C-alpha atoms as a printed R data frame, in Angstrom:
    type eleno elety resid chain resno       x       y        z
1   ATOM     1    CA   MET     A     1 -49.178 -12.134 -153.487
2   ATOM     2    CA   SER     A     2 -50.173 -14.588 -150.768
3   ATOM     3    CA   PRO     A     3 -53.669 -13.837 -149.410
4   ATOM     4    CA   VAL     A     4 -53.813 -13.248 -145.671
5   ATOM     5    CA   ILE     A     5 -56.661 -15.069 -143.948
6   ATOM     6    CA   ALA     A     6 -58.176 -14.024 -140.634
7   ATOM     7    CA   SER     A     7 -59.243 -17.488 -139.448
8   ATOM     8    CA   VAL     A     8 -61.609 -17.922 -136.537
9   ATOM     9    CA   PRO     A     9 -59.719 -19.722 -135.112
10  ATOM    10    CA   ALA     A    10 -56.223 -20.278 -136.538
11  ATOM    11    CA   GLY     A    11 -54.666 -22.427 -133.811
12  ATOM    12    CA   HIS     A    12 -57.101 -25.366 -133.822
13  ATOM    13    CA   VAL     A    13 -55.751 -28.613 -135.307
14  ATOM    14    CA   TYR     A    14 -58.431 -28.640 -138.019
15  ATOM    15    CA   VAL     A    15 -57.395 -25.196 -139.286
16  ATOM    16    CA   ARG     A    16 -53.675 -25.932 -138.960
17  ATOM    17    CA   HIS     A    17 -54.188 -28.989 -141.170
18  ATOM    18    CA   LEU     A    18 -55.767 -26.924 -143.933
19  ATOM    19    CA   ALA     A    19 -52.156 -26.263 -144.911
20  ATOM    20    CA   PRO     A    20 -50.383 -29.107 -146.744
21  ATOM    21    CA   PRO     A    21 -47.920 -31.152 -144.667
22  ATOM    22    CA   ASP     A    22 -44.969 -29.825 -146.671
23  ATOM    23    CA   GLY     A    23 -46.023 -26.216 -146.035
24  ATOM    24    CA   ASP     A    24 -46.234 -25.447 -149.765
25  ATOM    25    CA   THR     A    25 -49.210 -23.092 -149.733
26  ATOM    26    CA   THR     A    26 -50.096 -19.689 -151.100
27  ATOM    27    CA   VAL     A    27 -52.056 -18.827 -147.952
28  ATOM    28    CA   THR     A    28 -50.943 -16.959 -144.841
29  ATOM    29    CA   ARG     A    29 -53.099 -17.101 -141.713
30  ATOM    30    CA   LEU     A    30 -53.073 -14.490 -138.990
31  ATOM    31    CA   PRO     A    31 -52.270 -15.899 -135.546
32  ATOM    32    CA   ASP     A    32 -55.129 -15.894 -133.064
33  ATOM    33    CA   PRO     A    33 -55.237 -12.676 -131.064
34  ATOM    34    CA   ARG     A    34 -54.778 -13.467 -127.397
35  ATOM    35    CA   PRO     A    35 -58.217 -13.247 -125.768
36  ATOM    36    CA   ARG     A    36 -56.975 -11.776 -122.484
37  ATOM    37    CA   ALA     A    37 -53.655 -11.087 -120.833
38  ATOM    38    CA   ASP     A    38 -54.278 -13.774 -118.201
39  ATOM    39    CA   VAL     A    39 -54.795 -16.742 -120.574
40  ATOM    40    CA   PRO     A    40 -52.140 -18.986 -122.161
41  ATOM    41    CA   ASP     A    41 -50.868 -18.127 -125.635
42  ATOM    42    CA   ALA     A    42 -52.336 -21.363 -127.001
43  ATOM    43    CA   GLN     A    43 -55.902 -20.448 -126.010
44  ATOM    44    CA   TRP     A    44 -57.883 -18.927 -128.896
45  ATOM    45    CA   TRP     A    45 -61.324 -18.647 -127.317
46  ATOM    46    CA   PRO     A    46 -63.287 -16.476 -127.020
47  ATOM    47    CA   PRO     A    47 -62.165 -15.242 -130.476
48  ATOM    48    CA   ARG     A    48 -61.308 -11.550 -130.464
49  ATOM    49    CA   MET     A    49 -61.709 -11.310 -134.241
50  ATOM    50    CA   LEU     A    50 -65.484 -11.429 -133.722
51  ATOM    51    CA   GLU     A    51 -65.494  -8.650 -131.134
52  ATOM    52    CA   PRO     A    52 -67.117  -5.351 -132.195
53  ATOM    53    CA   GLY     A    53 -64.520  -3.062 -133.732
54  ATOM    54    CA   TRP     A    54 -61.845  -5.691 -134.428
55  ATOM    55    CA   VAL     A    55 -62.462  -5.741 -138.185
56  ATOM    56    CA   ASP     A    56 -62.428  -1.940 -138.384
57  ATOM    57    CA   ALA     A    57 -59.173  -1.796 -136.438
58  ATOM    58    CA   HIS     A    58 -57.436  -4.567 -138.417
59  ATOM    59    CA   ALA     A    59 -58.927  -4.379 -141.920
60  ATOM    60    CA   ALA     A    60 -55.519  -3.541 -143.381
61  ATOM    61    CA   ASP     A    61 -54.030  -6.731 -141.899
62  ATOM    62    CA   PHE     A    62 -56.030  -9.369 -143.808
63  ATOM    63    CA   ASP     A    63 -57.744 -10.110 -147.101
64  ATOM    64    CA   VAL     A    64 -60.413 -12.707 -146.211
65  ATOM    65    CA   MET     A    65 -62.129 -13.658 -142.959
66  ATOM    66    CA   HIS     A    66 -62.824 -17.384 -142.602
67  ATOM    67    CA   VAL     A    67 -65.095 -18.402 -139.711
68  ATOM    68    CA   HIS     A    68 -65.062 -22.006 -138.505
69  ATOM    69    CA   PHE     A    69 -66.293 -22.142 -134.914
70  ATOM    70    CA   GLY     A    70 -65.894 -20.396 -131.588
71  ATOM    71    CA   PHE     A    71 -68.854 -18.037 -131.970
72  ATOM    72    CA   ASP     A    72 -70.917 -19.928 -129.353
73  ATOM    73    CA   ALA     A    73 -71.362 -16.866 -127.123
74  ATOM    74    CA   VAL     A    74 -71.405 -14.167 -129.831
75  ATOM    75    CA   SER     A    75 -74.864 -12.655 -130.258
76  ATOM    76    CA   PRO     A    76 -76.490 -12.639 -133.697
77  ATOM    77    CA   ASP     A    77 -76.521  -8.833 -133.505
78  ATOM    78    CA   ASP     A    78 -72.746  -8.745 -132.981
79  ATOM    79    CA   LEU     A    79 -72.245 -11.200 -135.847
80  ATOM    80    CA   THR     A    80 -74.348  -8.904 -138.029
81  ATOM    81    CA   ARG     A    81 -72.057  -6.020 -137.055
82  ATOM    82    CA   VAL     A    82 -68.980  -8.085 -137.978
83  ATOM    83    CA   ALA     A    83 -70.526  -8.922 -141.362
84  ATOM    84    CA   SER     A    84 -71.377  -5.252 -141.958
85  ATOM    85    CA   SER     A    85 -67.817  -4.213 -141.122
86  ATOM    86    CA   LEU     A    86 -66.430  -6.793 -143.549
87  ATOM    87    CA   ARG     A    87 -68.687  -5.511 -146.343
88  ATOM    88    CA   ARG     A    88 -67.761  -1.917 -145.597
89  ATOM    89    CA   HIS     A    89 -64.074  -2.735 -145.970
90  ATOM    90    CA   GLY     A    90 -64.564  -4.993 -149.001
91  ATOM    91    CA   LYS     A    91 -63.355  -8.095 -147.144
92  ATOM    92    CA   PRO     A    92 -64.951 -11.407 -148.232
93  ATOM    93    CA   LEU     A    93 -66.355 -13.783 -145.627
94  ATOM    94    CA   VAL     A    94 -65.947 -17.564 -145.949
95  ATOM    95    CA   LEU     A    95 -67.864 -19.820 -143.562
96  ATOM    96    CA   THR     A    96 -67.191 -23.499 -142.934
97  ATOM    97    CA   VAL     A    97 -70.310 -25.042 -141.437
98  ATOM    98    CA   HIS     A    98 -68.917 -27.569 -138.981
99  ATOM    99    CA   ASP     A    99 -71.937 -27.697 -136.711
100 ATOM   100    CA   LEU     A   100 -75.543 -27.507 -137.822
101 ATOM   101    CA   ARG     A   101 -76.482 -28.122 -134.204
102 ATOM   102    CA   ASN     A   102 -74.092 -26.729 -131.604
103 ATOM   103    CA   PRO     A   103 -72.915 -29.525 -129.258
104 ATOM   104    CA   HIS     A   104 -72.387 -26.972 -126.464
105 ATOM   105    CA   HIS     A   105 -75.913 -25.495 -126.549
106 ATOM   106    CA   HIS     A   106 -78.786 -27.292 -124.798
107 ATOM   107    CA   GLU     A   107 -81.302 -25.619 -127.130
108 ATOM   108    CA   ARG     A   108 -80.810 -24.954 -130.825
109 ATOM   109    CA   GLU     A   109 -82.384 -21.502 -131.229
110 ATOM   110    CA   LEU     A   110 -79.280 -19.378 -130.595
111 ATOM   111    CA   HIS     A   111 -77.053 -21.406 -132.922
112 ATOM   112    CA   ASP     A   112 -79.742 -21.369 -135.608
113 ATOM   113    CA   ALA     A   113 -79.866 -17.584 -135.403
114 ATOM   114    CA   GLN     A   114 -76.062 -17.300 -135.459
115 ATOM   115    CA   LEU     A   115 -75.830 -19.579 -138.483
116 ATOM   116    CA   GLY     A   116 -78.599 -17.647 -140.203
117 ATOM   117    CA   VAL     A   117 -76.551 -14.438 -139.998
118 ATOM   118    CA   LEU     A   118 -73.292 -16.053 -141.100
119 ATOM   119    CA   VAL     A   119 -74.724 -18.185 -143.918
120 ATOM   120    CA   GLU     A   120 -76.575 -15.210 -145.390
121 ATOM   121    CA   ALA     A   121 -73.508 -12.960 -145.154
122 ATOM   122    CA   ALA     A   122 -70.927 -15.465 -146.419
123 ATOM   123    CA   ASP     A   123 -69.407 -15.058 -149.870
124 ATOM   124    CA   ALA     A   124 -68.634 -18.783 -149.930
125 ATOM   125    CA   LEU     A   125 -69.734 -21.763 -147.865
126 ATOM   126    CA   ILE     A   126 -67.792 -24.938 -147.109
127 ATOM   127    CA   THR     A   127 -68.883 -27.998 -145.160
128 ATOM   128    CA   LEU     A   128 -67.471 -31.452 -144.502
129 ATOM   129    CA   THR     A   129 -70.025 -33.926 -145.849
130 ATOM   130    CA   PRO     A   130 -72.606 -34.245 -148.631
131 ATOM   131    CA   GLY     A   131 -75.343 -34.727 -146.038
132 ATOM   132    CA   ALA     A   132 -74.499 -31.439 -144.344
133 ATOM   133    CA   ALA     A   133 -74.396 -29.695 -147.739
134 ATOM   134    CA   ALA     A   134 -77.879 -31.033 -148.521
135 ATOM   135    CA   GLU     A   135 -79.181 -29.766 -145.174
136 ATOM   136    CA   ILE     A   136 -77.655 -26.333 -145.829
137 ATOM   137    CA   ALA     A   137 -79.319 -26.223 -149.247
138 ATOM   138    CA   GLU     A   138 -82.663 -27.196 -147.739
139 ATOM   139    CA   ARG     A   139 -82.508 -24.699 -144.876
140 ATOM   140    CA   TRP     A   140 -80.980 -21.684 -146.593
141 ATOM   141    CA   GLY     A   141 -81.017 -22.303 -150.339
142 ATOM   142    CA   ARG     A   142 -77.222 -21.958 -150.458
143 ATOM   143    CA   GLU     A   143 -74.691 -24.285 -152.058
144 ATOM   144    CA   ALA     A   144 -71.790 -25.379 -149.883
145 ATOM   145    CA   LEU     A   145 -68.577 -26.866 -151.258
146 ATOM   146    CA   VAL     A   146 -67.879 -30.252 -149.647
147 ATOM   147    CA   VAL     A   147 -64.270 -30.537 -148.453
148 ATOM   148    CA   PRO     A   148 -63.443 -33.464 -146.148
149 ATOM   149    CA   HIS     A   149 -62.008 -33.107 -142.667
150 ATOM   150    CA   PRO     A   150 -58.206 -33.467 -142.788
151 ATOM   151    CA   HIS     A   151 -56.401 -35.937 -140.580
152 ATOM   152    CA   VAL     A   152 -56.082 -35.136 -136.879
153 ATOM   153    CA   VAL     A   153 -53.210 -37.386 -135.772
154 ATOM   154    CA   GLU     A   154 -49.689 -36.350 -136.798
155 ATOM   155    CA   GLU     A   155 -46.804 -38.440 -138.008
156 ATOM   156    CA   PRO     A   156 -45.089 -40.599 -136.865
157 ATOM   157    CA   ARG     A   157 -48.127 -41.703 -134.851
158 ATOM   158    CA   LEU     A   158 -50.327 -41.729 -137.953
159 ATOM   159    CA   SER     A   159 -48.230 -44.588 -139.406
160 ATOM   160    CA   ARG     A   160 -47.376 -46.437 -136.200
161 ATOM   161    CA   PRO     A   161 -48.861 -49.962 -135.969
162 ATOM   162    CA   ARG     A   162 -51.480 -50.579 -133.327
163 ATOM   163    CA   ALA     A   163 -50.161 -52.357 -130.246
164 ATOM   164    CA   PRO     A   164 -51.979 -55.679 -129.724
165 ATOM   165    CA   HIS     A   165 -54.058 -56.144 -126.585
166 ATOM   166    CA   ARG     A   166 -56.101 -58.965 -125.119
167 ATOM   167    CA   GLY     A   167 -59.865 -59.177 -125.218
168 ATOM   168    CA   PHE     A   168 -62.323 -56.761 -126.793
169 ATOM   169    CA   VAL     A   169 -62.415 -53.286 -125.272
170 ATOM   170    CA   ILE     A   170 -65.350 -50.914 -125.769
171 ATOM   171    CA   GLY     A   171 -64.817 -47.323 -124.700
172 ATOM   172    CA   VAL     A   172 -67.174 -44.493 -123.759
173 ATOM   173    CA   HIS     A   173 -65.667 -41.152 -122.816
174 ATOM   174    CA   ALA     A   174 -68.024 -38.836 -120.951
175 ATOM   175    CA   LYS     A   175 -65.470 -35.998 -121.111
176 ATOM   176    CA   SER     A   176 -66.934 -33.031 -119.223
177 ATOM   177    CA   LEU     A   177 -70.534 -33.667 -120.322
178 ATOM   178    CA   ARG     A   178 -71.161 -31.250 -123.165
179 ATOM   179    CA   ALA     A   179 -74.792 -30.388 -123.769
180 ATOM   180    CA   GLY     A   180 -74.978 -32.784 -126.699
181 ATOM   181    CA   MET     A   181 -73.863 -35.803 -124.659
182 ATOM   182    CA   ASP     A   182 -75.989 -38.288 -122.728
183 ATOM   183    CA   PRO     A   183 -73.597 -41.100 -121.819
184 ATOM   184    CA   LEU     A   184 -75.510 -42.966 -119.114
185 ATOM   185    CA   PRO     A   185 -78.153 -44.653 -121.343
186 ATOM   186    CA   VAL     A   186 -75.382 -45.660 -123.755
187 ATOM   187    CA   ILE     A   187 -73.260 -47.080 -120.928
188 ATOM   188    CA   GLU     A   188 -76.253 -48.999 -119.536
189 ATOM   189    CA   GLY     A   189 -76.943 -50.390 -123.015
190 ATOM   190    CA   ILE     A   190 -73.352 -51.581 -123.387
191 ATOM   191    CA   VAL     A   191 -73.385 -53.199 -119.935
192 ATOM   192    CA   ALA     A   192 -76.579 -55.043 -120.867
193 ATOM   193    CA   THR     A   193 -74.934 -56.352 -124.059
194 ATOM   194    CA   LEU     A   194 -71.602 -57.429 -122.505
195 ATOM   195    CA   PRO     A   195 -72.821 -60.985 -121.644
196 ATOM   196    CA   GLU     A   196 -73.385 -61.583 -125.371
197 ATOM   197    CA   MET     A   197 -69.736 -60.726 -126.145
198 ATOM   198    CA   PRO     A   198 -67.423 -63.164 -124.345
199 ATOM   199    CA   GLY     A   199 -64.146 -61.522 -123.364
200 ATOM   200    CA   ALA     A   200 -65.461 -58.003 -123.894
201 ATOM   201    CA   ARG     A   201 -64.977 -55.211 -121.356
202 ATOM   202    CA   LEU     A   202 -66.299 -51.677 -121.083
203 ATOM   203    CA   ARG     A   203 -63.904 -48.856 -120.287
204 ATOM   204    CA   VAL     A   204 -65.616 -45.661 -119.101
205 ATOM   205    CA   ASP     A   205 -63.622 -42.440 -118.859
206 ATOM   206    CA   ALA     A   206 -64.823 -39.215 -117.274
207 ATOM   207    CA   HIS     A   207 -63.130 -35.978 -116.366
208 ATOM   208    CA   THR     A   208 -62.466 -35.162 -112.740
209 ATOM   209    CA   ASP     A   209 -64.825 -32.186 -112.729
210 ATOM   210    CA   VAL     A   210 -67.983 -34.214 -113.409
211 ATOM   211    CA   MET     A   211 -66.953 -36.954 -110.950
212 ATOM   212    CA   THR     A   212 -66.154 -34.748 -107.938
213 ATOM   213    CA   PRO     A   213 -69.083 -34.428 -105.489
214 ATOM   214    CA   GLY     A   214 -69.687 -30.843 -104.457
215 ATOM   215    CA   GLY     A   215 -67.890 -29.419 -107.480
216 ATOM   216    CA   PRO     A   216 -69.603 -26.930 -109.796
217 ATOM   217    CA   ARG     A   217 -69.759 -29.439 -112.696
218 ATOM   218    CA   HIS     A   218 -70.546 -32.535 -110.651
219 ATOM   219    CA   ALA     A   219 -72.881 -34.872 -112.560
220 ATOM   220    CA   THR     A   220 -75.173 -35.912 -109.734
221 ATOM   221    CA   ASP     A   221 -76.908 -38.665 -111.718
222 ATOM   222    CA   LEU     A   222 -73.892 -39.970 -113.632
223 ATOM   223    CA   GLU     A   223 -71.156 -40.094 -110.981
224 ATOM   224    CA   PRO     A   224 -72.758 -42.433 -108.426
225 ATOM   225    CA   ARG     A   225 -74.032 -44.807 -111.112
226 ATOM   226    CA   LEU     A   226 -70.599 -45.032 -112.739
227 ATOM   227    CA   ARG     A   227 -69.011 -45.887 -109.405
228 ATOM   228    CA   GLU     A   228 -71.697 -48.519 -108.860
229 ATOM   229    CA   LEU     A   229 -71.061 -50.051 -112.287
230 ATOM   230    CA   ALA     A   230 -67.296 -49.969 -111.718
231 ATOM   231    CA   ALA     A   231 -67.783 -52.377 -108.831
232 ATOM   232    CA   THR     A   232 -69.198 -54.997 -111.233
233 ATOM   233    CA   ASP     A   233 -67.355 -57.383 -113.514
234 ATOM   234    CA   GLY     A   234 -66.545 -56.163 -116.987
235 ATOM   235    CA   VAL     A   235 -66.551 -52.402 -116.323
236 ATOM   236    CA   ASP     A   236 -63.424 -50.301 -115.773
237 ATOM   237    CA   LEU     A   237 -63.804 -46.666 -114.658
238 ATOM   238    CA   HIS     A   238 -61.030 -44.122 -115.289
239 ATOM   239    CA   VAL     A   239 -61.338 -40.642 -113.769
240 ATOM   240    CA   HIS     A   240 -58.768 -38.074 -114.851
241 ATOM   241    CA   ASP     A   241 -58.217 -34.573 -116.187
242 ATOM   242    CA   TYR     A   242 -57.975 -33.785 -119.908
243 ATOM   243    CA   PHE     A   243 -55.678 -36.074 -121.885
244 ATOM   244    CA   SER     A   244 -52.673 -34.669 -123.679
245 ATOM   245    CA   ASP     A   245 -52.693 -35.497 -127.397
246 ATOM   246    CA   ASP     A   246 -50.290 -38.405 -126.881
247 ATOM   247    CA   ASP     A   247 -52.365 -39.746 -123.988
248 ATOM   248    CA   LEU     A   248 -55.519 -39.447 -126.096
249 ATOM   249    CA   TRP     A   249 -53.961 -41.385 -128.977
250 ATOM   250    CA   ASP     A   250 -52.791 -44.079 -126.531
251 ATOM   251    CA   TYR     A   251 -56.296 -44.257 -125.086
252 ATOM   252    CA   LEU     A   252 -58.008 -44.543 -128.469
253 ATOM   253    CA   GLN     A   253 -55.650 -47.273 -129.625
254 ATOM   254    CA   SER     A   254 -56.294 -49.211 -126.427
255 ATOM   255    CA   LEU     A   255 -59.916 -49.550 -127.593
256 ATOM   256    CA   ASP     A   256 -61.410 -51.835 -130.210
257 ATOM   257    CA   VAL     A   257 -64.553 -49.702 -130.325
258 ATOM   258    CA   SER     A   258 -65.269 -46.125 -129.309
259 ATOM   259    CA   VAL     A   259 -68.976 -45.402 -128.780
260 ATOM   260    CA   LEU     A   260 -70.053 -41.791 -129.267
261 ATOM   261    CA   PRO     A   261 -72.748 -40.988 -126.673
262 ATOM   262    CA   TYR     A   262 -74.248 -37.993 -128.484
263 ATOM   263    CA   ARG     A   263 -77.872 -36.843 -128.359
264 ATOM   264    CA   PHE     A   264 -77.268 -34.518 -131.299
265 ATOM   265    CA   GLY     A   265 -74.405 -33.234 -133.401
266 ATOM   266    CA   THR     A   266 -73.154 -32.871 -136.956
267 ATOM   267    CA   HIS     A   267 -69.505 -33.852 -137.478
268 ATOM   268    CA   SER     A   268 -66.798 -35.190 -135.171
269 ATOM   269    CA   GLY     A   269 -63.085 -34.622 -134.765
270 ATOM   270    CA   TRP     A   270 -63.099 -37.651 -132.436
271 ATOM   271    CA   LEU     A   271 -64.311 -39.782 -135.337
272 ATOM   272    CA   GLU     A   272 -61.435 -38.477 -137.475
273 ATOM   273    CA   ALA     A   273 -58.893 -39.365 -134.796
274 ATOM   274    CA   CYS     A   274 -60.338 -42.875 -134.526
275 ATOM   275    CA   HIS     A   275 -60.130 -43.195 -138.329
276 ATOM   276    CA   ASP     A   276 -56.472 -42.145 -138.177
277 ATOM   277    CA   LEU     A   277 -55.700 -44.698 -135.472
278 ATOM   278    CA   GLY     A   278 -57.799 -47.669 -136.599
279 ATOM   279    CA   THR     A   279 -60.386 -47.660 -133.799
280 ATOM   280    CA   THR     A   280 -63.909 -48.628 -134.878
281 ATOM   281    CA   VAL     A   281 -66.544 -46.001 -134.097
282 ATOM   282    CA   VAL     A   282 -70.136 -46.704 -133.130
283 ATOM   283    CA   ALA     A   283 -72.031 -43.442 -133.621
284 ATOM   284    CA   PRO     A   284 -75.633 -42.269 -133.284
285 ATOM   285    CA   ASP     A   285 -77.613 -41.766 -136.473
286 ATOM   286    CA   CYS     A   286 -78.113 -38.071 -135.781
287 ATOM   287    CA   GLY     A   287 -75.917 -35.637 -137.698
288 ATOM   288    CA   HIS     A   288 -73.736 -36.740 -140.612
289 ATOM   289    CA   TYR     A   289 -71.169 -39.049 -139.018
290 ATOM   290    CA   ALA     A   290 -71.656 -41.878 -141.512
291 ATOM   291    CA   ASP     A   291 -71.053 -39.416 -144.343
292 ATOM   292    CA   GLN     A   292 -67.833 -38.295 -142.705
293 ATOM   293    CA   ARG     A   293 -65.963 -41.596 -142.192
294 ATOM   294    CA   PRO     A   294 -66.853 -45.303 -142.049
295 ATOM   295    CA   CYS     A   295 -68.615 -46.173 -138.797
296 ATOM   296    CA   LEU     A   296 -71.417 -48.298 -137.370
297 ATOM   297    CA   LEU     A   297 -74.648 -46.472 -136.528
298 ATOM   298    CA   TYR     A   298 -77.234 -46.897 -133.798
299 ATOM   299    CA   GLY     A   299 -80.548 -45.124 -133.373
300 ATOM   300    CA   ALA     A   300 -80.113 -41.940 -131.353
301 ATOM   301    CA   PRO     A   301 -82.893 -40.912 -128.939
302 ATOM   302    CA   GLY     A   302 -85.781 -39.659 -131.060
303 ATOM   303    CA   SER     A   303 -84.303 -41.153 -134.246
304 ATOM   304    CA   LEU     A   304 -86.572 -40.676 -137.248
305 ATOM   305    CA   ALA     A   305 -85.022 -43.565 -139.189
306 ATOM   306    CA   ALA     A   306 -87.619 -46.147 -140.110
307 ATOM   307    CA   ALA     A   307 -85.443 -49.072 -139.030
308 ATOM   308    CA   ALA     A   308 -82.627 -47.590 -136.995
309 ATOM   309    CA   PRO     A   309 -80.248 -50.274 -135.694
310 ATOM   310    CA   THR     A   310 -80.130 -50.611 -131.936
311 ATOM   311    CA   LEU     A   311 -76.971 -50.002 -129.948
312 ATOM   312    CA   ARG     A   312 -76.935 -53.749 -129.241
313 ATOM   313    CA   ASP     A   313 -77.026 -54.483 -132.991
314 ATOM   314    CA   ALA     A   314 -74.119 -52.124 -133.664
315 ATOM   315    CA   LEU     A   315 -72.029 -53.531 -130.812
316 ATOM   316    CA   LEU     A   316 -72.589 -57.128 -131.893
317 ATOM   317    CA   SER     A   317 -71.658 -56.206 -135.471
318 ATOM   318    CA   ALA     A   318 -68.426 -54.638 -134.244
319 ATOM   319    CA   TYR     A   319 -67.692 -57.640 -132.027
320 ATOM   320    CA   HIS     A   320 -68.325 -60.341 -134.630
321 ATOM   321    CA   GLU     A   321 -67.124 -58.594 -137.787
322 ATOM   322    CA   ARG     A   322 -64.152 -56.622 -136.358
323 ATOM   323    CA   PRO     A   323 -64.178 -54.009 -139.149
324 ATOM   324    CA   SER     A   324 -60.836 -52.441 -140.011
325 ATOM   325    CA   TRP     A   325 -61.245 -48.901 -141.295
326 ATOM   326    CA   ARG     A   326 -57.901 -47.327 -140.491
327 ATOM   327    CA   ALA     A   327 -56.831 -44.495 -142.795
328 ATOM   328    CA   GLU     A   328 -53.866 -45.084 -145.090
329 ATOM   329    CA   PRO     A   329 -51.206 -42.480 -144.195
330 ATOM   330    CA   GLU     A   330 -50.328 -41.779 -147.823
331 ATOM   331    CA   GLU     A   331 -53.990 -41.302 -148.671
332 ATOM   332    CA   ARG     A   332 -54.311 -38.890 -145.747
333 ATOM   333    CA   ARG     A   333 -51.322 -36.905 -147.050
334 ATOM   334    CA   ARG     A   334 -52.849 -36.692 -150.529
335 ATOM   335    CA   GLU     A   335 -56.190 -35.728 -149.048
336 ATOM   336    CA   ARG     A   336 -54.579 -32.944 -147.026
337 ATOM   337    CA   HIS     A   337 -52.975 -31.525 -150.170
338 ATOM   338    CA   ASP     A   338 -56.367 -31.625 -151.887
339 ATOM   339    CA   VAL     A   339 -58.019 -29.926 -148.910
340 ATOM   340    CA   SER     A   340 -55.395 -27.187 -148.987
341 ATOM   341    CA   ARG     A   341 -55.790 -26.587 -152.721
342 ATOM   342    CA   ALA     A   342 -59.572 -26.455 -152.397
343 ATOM   343    CA   HIS     A   343 -59.279 -23.698 -149.803
344 ATOM   344    CA   GLU     A   344 -56.796 -21.761 -151.904
345 ATOM   345    CA   GLN     A   345 -59.257 -21.875 -154.796
346 ATOM   346    CA   VAL     A   346 -62.136 -20.661 -152.623
347 ATOM   347    CA   TYR     A   347 -60.069 -17.729 -151.363
348 ATOM   348    CA   ALA     A   348 -58.986 -16.816 -154.887
349 ATOM   349    CA   ALA     A   349 -62.596 -16.932 -156.107
350 ATOM   350    CA   VAL     A   350 -64.021 -14.709 -153.369
351 ATOM   351    CA   LEU     A   351 -61.175 -12.217 -153.762
352 ATOM   352    CA   ALA     A   352 -61.719 -12.089 -157.537
353 ATOM   353    CA   ALA     A   353 -65.445 -11.499 -156.986
354 ATOM   354    CA   ALA     A   354 -64.685  -8.766 -154.453
355 ATOM   355    CA   ALA     A   355 -62.325  -7.095 -156.911
356 ATOM   356    CA   GLU     A   356 -65.045  -7.151 -159.607
357 ATOM   357    CA   ARG     A   357 -67.519  -5.557 -157.196
358 ATOM   358    CA   GLY     A   358 -64.971  -2.883 -156.396
359 ATOM   359    CA   VAL     A   359 -64.474  -2.094 -160.083
360 ATOM   360    CA   ALA     A   360 -68.240  -1.984 -160.612
361 ATOM   361    CA   CYS     A   361 -68.713   0.379 -157.685
362 ATOM   362    CA   ALA     A   362 -65.886   2.641 -158.873
363 ATOM   363    CA   SER     A   363 -67.439   2.916 -162.322
């Protein structure tokens, strides 16, 4: 019988792509419970499956709970209660460690405590890169299975050739300024390097909320400086709301280089999308980005690397060498099948172990 997985979440593109593209899988995933009556059906956060009492009320509906992300605001005590409810009902817990440092938290203490509860309670651990697995082993003494991030971009876009464009375009997207982002020093560094790259331009994108004076998310230091830079040669400023997927893919393929302006982090779906679309990524040396997909690194603030390359070094390498690291669509399809099979095997293993415990307890 097909195991039923309570995924936290189910509707995110990463989790959707844990199924093979042809749909040939032995796994069924519960749809995300709607958080509130007043939110769209597509919204999965905050995840109701981690609310107190949900497991007790729905234990008959699933076989395994698999937590990915979305527990940003769930207290460690409530996560402990969820884990206790799962044990009481004999339901295995699988945890994929996407983030070893939460990009939405200014300080790390809460996420460390949340991870401590989940890692200790999990029957199986998965992560995306060998570097993250080594960090998990060092911090908690647990072994995590390394399963790569599946593709993000769908067909036919995954196979569509890049449209040619003139010049050399470097992009920085400030989005809505997550806690882990510090775009202004990166933007200033790119502007300072532009004269060394004839024909190069910088495109800066930012969401309307951080660029609107008087608004609750207005970035009082970033917004005026970006408008000042936009008045100079070589810098284009684009202010807009969230991109649709198609708009995001168009944007990424309009760039030669996408620079990730992160102060901290672990893995990146943005990096995966760039890999799908053939856009070179320049990433900070924090986290495990270089383990995830090919990219150029620069020393993040506070980098401990003995000889971390500067942002200037990385930009000049991208400009002169023009690396081409686009994913092969057929390889991505094979990888997605492998990712799906790996998850099926993990679920089968934890269910078999749970069944053995049940027999032992009964005897």
